[in-house]
Amino acid sequence: MTRSIRTATAIALTVAIVAVSGMTLGAVADAKAFPSGNTHATPEMQANFPDLF
C-alpha cells in the first residue's frame, strides 16, 4: 500500500511539474510571439524589421 501511495505521489508531482513548466514556456512563447507595444526597439530596428513591429 505504501509503495502505491509513493508511486501515485511521484506521478502527481511529475504531472504538476510538467504542467507548470508547460504553462511557463507557453507564457514565454506568447510574450515573444506577441510583444506589447513597449518593445524598447530602436527606430533603426523597427525600420530594418517592419514585420516584427
PDB file of C-alpha atoms in Angstrom:
ATOM      1  CA  MET A   1       0.000   0.000   0.000  1.00  0.00           C
ATOM      2  CA  THR A   2       2.770   2.434   0.881  1.00  0.00           C
ATOM      3  CA  ARG A   3       4.538   1.746  -2.396  1.00  0.00           C
ATOM      4  CA  SER A   4       1.427   2.563  -4.423  1.00  0.00           C
ATOM      5  CA  ILE A   5       0.948   5.795  -2.476  1.00  0.00           C
ATOM      6  CA  ARG A   6       4.565   6.769  -3.179  1.00  0.00           C
ATOM      7  CA  THR A   7       4.147   5.891  -6.840  1.00  0.00           C
ATOM      8  CA  ALA A   8       0.946   7.914  -7.096  1.00  0.00           C
ATOM      9  CA  THR A   9       2.602  10.849  -5.347  1.00  0.00           C
ATOM     10  CA  ALA A  10       5.598  10.698  -7.683  1.00  0.00           C
ATOM     11  CA  ILE A  11       3.330  10.608 -10.716  1.00  0.00           C
ATOM     12  CA  ALA A  12       1.245  13.506  -9.402  1.00  0.00           C
ATOM     13  CA  LEU A  13       4.352  15.588  -8.721  1.00  0.00           C
ATOM     14  CA  THR A  14       5.755  14.825 -12.162  1.00  0.00           C
ATOM     15  CA  VAL A  15       2.490  15.814 -13.828  1.00  0.00           C
ATOM     16  CA  ALA A  16       2.350  19.008 -11.763  1.00  0.00           C
ATOM     17  CA  ILE A  17       5.924  19.954 -12.666  1.00  0.00           C
ATOM     18  CA  VAL A  18       5.318  19.313 -16.354  1.00  0.00           C
ATOM     19  CA  ALA A  19       2.074  21.311 -16.257  1.00  0.00           C
ATOM     20  CA  VAL A  20       3.710  24.278 -14.529  1.00  0.00           C
ATOM     21  CA  SER A  21       6.712  24.154 -16.845  1.00  0.00           C
ATOM     22  CA  GLY A  22       4.473  23.976 -19.885  1.00  0.00           C
ATOM     23  CA  MET A  23       2.475  26.959 -18.743  1.00  0.00           C
ATOM     24  CA  THR A  24       5.654  28.907 -18.121  1.00  0.00           C
ATOM     25  CA  LEU A  25       7.100  28.017 -21.514  1.00  0.00           C
ATOM     26  CA  GLY A  26       3.769  28.871 -23.119  1.00  0.00           C
ATOM     27  CA  ALA A  27       3.723  32.256 -21.424  1.00  0.00           C
ATOM     28  CA  VAL A  28       7.274  32.970 -22.569  1.00  0.00           C
ATOM     29  CA  ALA A  29       6.490  31.894 -26.131  1.00  0.00           C
ATOM     30  CA  ASP A  30       3.363  34.040 -26.144  1.00  0.00           C
ATOM     31  CA  ALA A  31       5.295  37.059 -24.899  1.00  0.00           C
ATOM     32  CA  LYS A  32       7.907  36.557 -27.611  1.00  0.00           C
ATOM     33  CA  ALA A  33       5.349  35.995 -30.367  1.00  0.00           C
ATOM     34  CA  PHE A  34       3.048  38.861 -29.356  1.00  0.00           C
ATOM     35  CA  PRO A  35       5.114  41.579 -27.674  1.00  0.00           C
ATOM     36  CA  SER A  36       3.404  44.531 -26.105  1.00  0.00           C
ATOM     37  CA  GLY A  37       3.643  47.995 -27.576  1.00  0.00           C
ATOM     38  CA  ASN A  38       6.526  48.671 -25.202  1.00  0.00           C
ATOM     39  CA  THR A  39       9.162  46.699 -27.106  1.00  0.00           C
ATOM     40  CA  HIS A  40      12.118  49.009 -26.420  1.00  0.00           C
ATOM     41  CA  ALA A  41      13.087  48.671 -30.071  1.00  0.00           C
ATOM     42  CA  THR A  42      15.080  51.472 -31.604  1.00  0.00           C
ATOM     43  CA  PRO A  43      13.705  53.240 -34.690  1.00  0.00           C
ATOM     44  CA  GLU A  44      16.529  51.617 -36.666  1.00  0.00           C
ATOM     45  CA  MET A  45      15.432  48.147 -35.560  1.00  0.00           C
ATOM     46  CA  GLN A  46      11.832  48.934 -36.427  1.00  0.00           C
ATOM     47  CA  ALA A  47      12.898  50.147 -39.880  1.00  0.00           C
ATOM     48  CA  ASN A  48      15.054  47.073 -40.520  1.00  0.00           C
ATOM     49  CA  PHE A  49      12.410  44.601 -39.316  1.00  0.00           C
ATOM     50  CA  PRO A  50       8.988  46.150 -40.043  1.00  0.00           C
ATOM     51  CA  ASP A  51       7.198  42.783 -39.921  1.00  0.00           C
ATOM     52  CA  LEU A  52       8.125  42.330 -36.268  1.00  0.00           C
ATOM     53  CA  PHE A  53       6.611  45.571 -35.013  1.00  0.00           C
TER      54      PHE A  53
END
